[in-house]
mmCIF file of C-alpha atoms in Angstrom:
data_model
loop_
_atom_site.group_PDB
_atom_site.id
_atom_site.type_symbol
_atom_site.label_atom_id
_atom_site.label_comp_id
_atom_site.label_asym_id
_atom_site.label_seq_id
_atom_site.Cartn_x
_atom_site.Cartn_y
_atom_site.Cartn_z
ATOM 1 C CA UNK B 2 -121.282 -64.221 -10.978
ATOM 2 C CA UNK B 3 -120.317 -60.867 -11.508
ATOM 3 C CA UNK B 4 -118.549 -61.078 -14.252
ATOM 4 C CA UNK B 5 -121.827 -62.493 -15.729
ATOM 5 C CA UNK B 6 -123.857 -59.646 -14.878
ATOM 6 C CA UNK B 7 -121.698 -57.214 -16.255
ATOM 7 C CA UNK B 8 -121.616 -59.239 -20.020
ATOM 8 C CA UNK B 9 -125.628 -58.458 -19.176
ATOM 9 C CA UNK B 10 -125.174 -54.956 -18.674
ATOM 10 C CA UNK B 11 -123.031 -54.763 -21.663
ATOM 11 C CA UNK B 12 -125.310 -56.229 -24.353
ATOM 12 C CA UNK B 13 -128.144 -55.047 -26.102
ATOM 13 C CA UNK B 14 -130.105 -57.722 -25.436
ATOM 14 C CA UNK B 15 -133.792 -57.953 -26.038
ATOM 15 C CA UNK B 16 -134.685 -61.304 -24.322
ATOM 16 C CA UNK B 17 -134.136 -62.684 -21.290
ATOM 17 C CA UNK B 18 -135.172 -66.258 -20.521
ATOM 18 C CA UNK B 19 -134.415 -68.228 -17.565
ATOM 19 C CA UNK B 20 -135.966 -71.357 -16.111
ATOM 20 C CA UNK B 21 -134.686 -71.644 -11.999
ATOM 21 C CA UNK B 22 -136.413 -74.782 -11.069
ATOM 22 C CA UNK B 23 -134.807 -76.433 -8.266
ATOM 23 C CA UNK B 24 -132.346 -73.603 -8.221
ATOM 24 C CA UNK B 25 -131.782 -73.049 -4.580
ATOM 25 C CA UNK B 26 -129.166 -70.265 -5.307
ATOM 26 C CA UNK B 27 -131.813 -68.335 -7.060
ATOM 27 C CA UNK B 28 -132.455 -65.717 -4.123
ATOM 28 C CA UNK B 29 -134.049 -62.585 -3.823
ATOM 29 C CA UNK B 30 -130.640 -60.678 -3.517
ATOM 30 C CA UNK B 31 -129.176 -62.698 -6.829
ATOM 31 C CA UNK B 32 -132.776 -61.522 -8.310
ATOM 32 C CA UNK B 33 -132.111 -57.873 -7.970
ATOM 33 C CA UNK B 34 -128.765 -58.137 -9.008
ATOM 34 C CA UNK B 35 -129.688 -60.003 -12.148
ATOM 35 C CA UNK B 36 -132.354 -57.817 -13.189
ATOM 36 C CA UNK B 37 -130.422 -54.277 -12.146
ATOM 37 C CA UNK B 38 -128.084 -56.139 -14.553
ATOM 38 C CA UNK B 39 -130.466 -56.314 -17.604
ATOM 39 C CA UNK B 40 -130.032 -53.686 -20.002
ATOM 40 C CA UNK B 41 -132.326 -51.186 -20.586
ATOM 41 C CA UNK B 42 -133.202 -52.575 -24.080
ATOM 42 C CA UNK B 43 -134.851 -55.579 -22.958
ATOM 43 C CA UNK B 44 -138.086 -55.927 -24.103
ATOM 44 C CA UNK B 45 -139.068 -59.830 -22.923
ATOM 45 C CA UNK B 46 -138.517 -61.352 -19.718
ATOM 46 C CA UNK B 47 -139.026 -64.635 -18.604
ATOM 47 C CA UNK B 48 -138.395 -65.966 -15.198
ATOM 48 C CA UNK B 49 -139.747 -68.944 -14.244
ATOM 49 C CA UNK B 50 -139.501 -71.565 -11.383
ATOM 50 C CA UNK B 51 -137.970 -69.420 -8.962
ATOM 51 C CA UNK B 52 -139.116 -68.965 -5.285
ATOM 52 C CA UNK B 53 -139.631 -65.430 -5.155
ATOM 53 C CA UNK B 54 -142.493 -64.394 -3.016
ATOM 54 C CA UNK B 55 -142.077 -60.651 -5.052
ATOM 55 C CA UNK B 56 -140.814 -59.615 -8.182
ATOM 56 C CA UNK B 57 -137.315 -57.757 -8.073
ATOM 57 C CA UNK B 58 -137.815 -53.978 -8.245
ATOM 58 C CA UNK B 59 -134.929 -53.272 -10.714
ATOM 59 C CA UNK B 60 -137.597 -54.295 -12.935
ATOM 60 C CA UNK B 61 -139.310 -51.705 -13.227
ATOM 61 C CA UNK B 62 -136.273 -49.907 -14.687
ATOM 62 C CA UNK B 63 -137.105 -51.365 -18.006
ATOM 63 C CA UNK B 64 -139.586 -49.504 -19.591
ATOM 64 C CA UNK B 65 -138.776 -51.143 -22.986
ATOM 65 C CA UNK B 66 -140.716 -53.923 -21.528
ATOM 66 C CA UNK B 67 -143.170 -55.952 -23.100
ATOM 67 C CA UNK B 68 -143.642 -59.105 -21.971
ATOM 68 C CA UNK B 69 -143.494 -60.429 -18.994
ATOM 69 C CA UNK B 70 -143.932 -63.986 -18.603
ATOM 70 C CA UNK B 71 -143.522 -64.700 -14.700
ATOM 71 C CA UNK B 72 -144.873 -69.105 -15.494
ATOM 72 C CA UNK B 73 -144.791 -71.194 -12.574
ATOM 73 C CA UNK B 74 -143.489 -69.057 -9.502
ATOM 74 C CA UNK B 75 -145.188 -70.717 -6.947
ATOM 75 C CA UNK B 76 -144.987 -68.680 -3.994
ATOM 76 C CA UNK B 77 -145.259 -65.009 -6.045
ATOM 77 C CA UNK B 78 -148.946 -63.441 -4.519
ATOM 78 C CA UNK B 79 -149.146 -59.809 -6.093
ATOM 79 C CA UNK B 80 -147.225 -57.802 -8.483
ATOM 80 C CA UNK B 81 -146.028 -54.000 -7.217
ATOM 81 C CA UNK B 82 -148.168 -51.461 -8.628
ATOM 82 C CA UNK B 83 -145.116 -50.306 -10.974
ATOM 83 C CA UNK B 84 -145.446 -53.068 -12.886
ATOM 84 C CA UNK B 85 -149.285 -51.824 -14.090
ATOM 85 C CA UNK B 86 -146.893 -48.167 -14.907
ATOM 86 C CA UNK B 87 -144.748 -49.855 -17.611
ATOM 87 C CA UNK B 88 -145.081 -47.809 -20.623
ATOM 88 C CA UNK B 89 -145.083 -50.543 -23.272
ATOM 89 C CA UNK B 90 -146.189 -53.264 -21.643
ATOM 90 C CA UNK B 91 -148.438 -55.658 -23.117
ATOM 91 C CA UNK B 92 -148.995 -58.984 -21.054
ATOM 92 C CA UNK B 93 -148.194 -60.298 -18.160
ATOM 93 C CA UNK B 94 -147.941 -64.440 -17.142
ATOM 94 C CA UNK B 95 -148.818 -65.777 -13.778
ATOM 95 C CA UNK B 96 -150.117 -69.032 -15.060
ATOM 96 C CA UNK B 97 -149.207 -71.739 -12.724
ATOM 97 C CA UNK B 98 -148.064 -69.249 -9.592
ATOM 98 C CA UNK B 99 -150.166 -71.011 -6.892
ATOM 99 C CA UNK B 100 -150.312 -68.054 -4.640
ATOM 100 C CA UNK B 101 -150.951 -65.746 -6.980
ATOM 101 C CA UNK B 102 -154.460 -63.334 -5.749
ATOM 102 C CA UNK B 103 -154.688 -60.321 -7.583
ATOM 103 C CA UNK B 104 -153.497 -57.775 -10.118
ATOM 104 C CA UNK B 105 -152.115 -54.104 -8.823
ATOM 105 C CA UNK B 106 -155.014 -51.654 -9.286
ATOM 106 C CA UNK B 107 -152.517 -49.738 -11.700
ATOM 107 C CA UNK B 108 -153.241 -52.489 -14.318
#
């Protein structure tokens, strides 16, 4: 695992996709360690099927971000107000996140 993280770090990767359905050992603390693992460069992110109830806030070190496409998280409600502070982004995916209410009023 960390060995994985730190390739991550390492790279100047752009996109990051990842599809956790059904991925029990997806938890919040492997969340924040993936994304404080993403390198600053990153400019797409995709998580999806994971059963985060809040996005990881190592996120919002990436302020290269784009997109954010956050498809089918069923039991995410709200995004943090940082997310509404990203410099570049430009959209932002919820479709299919069940509990998903509102937007942060920084949007």
């Amino acid at each position: 695992e960390d060995k994985c993280f730190a390739a991550l770090a390492g790279s100047g990767l752009k996109v990051f996709s990842a599809d956790f359905t059904n991925c029990e050992a997806f938890t919040p603390d492997v969340a924040e360690k993936l994304c404080d693992s993403l390198p600053i460069t990153v400019e797409e992110v995709t998580l999806t099927g994971t059963a985060l109830e809040a996005l990881p806030d190592k996120l919002c070190r990436l302020t290269n971000l784009k997109r954010l496409n956050l498809r089918c998280n069923a039991d995410l409600a709200r995004l943090p107000n940082w997310v509404g502070e990203l410099p570049g982004l430009m959209s932002v995916s919820t479709a299919e996140c069940k509990k998903f209410t509102h937007l942060p009023a920084s949007f």
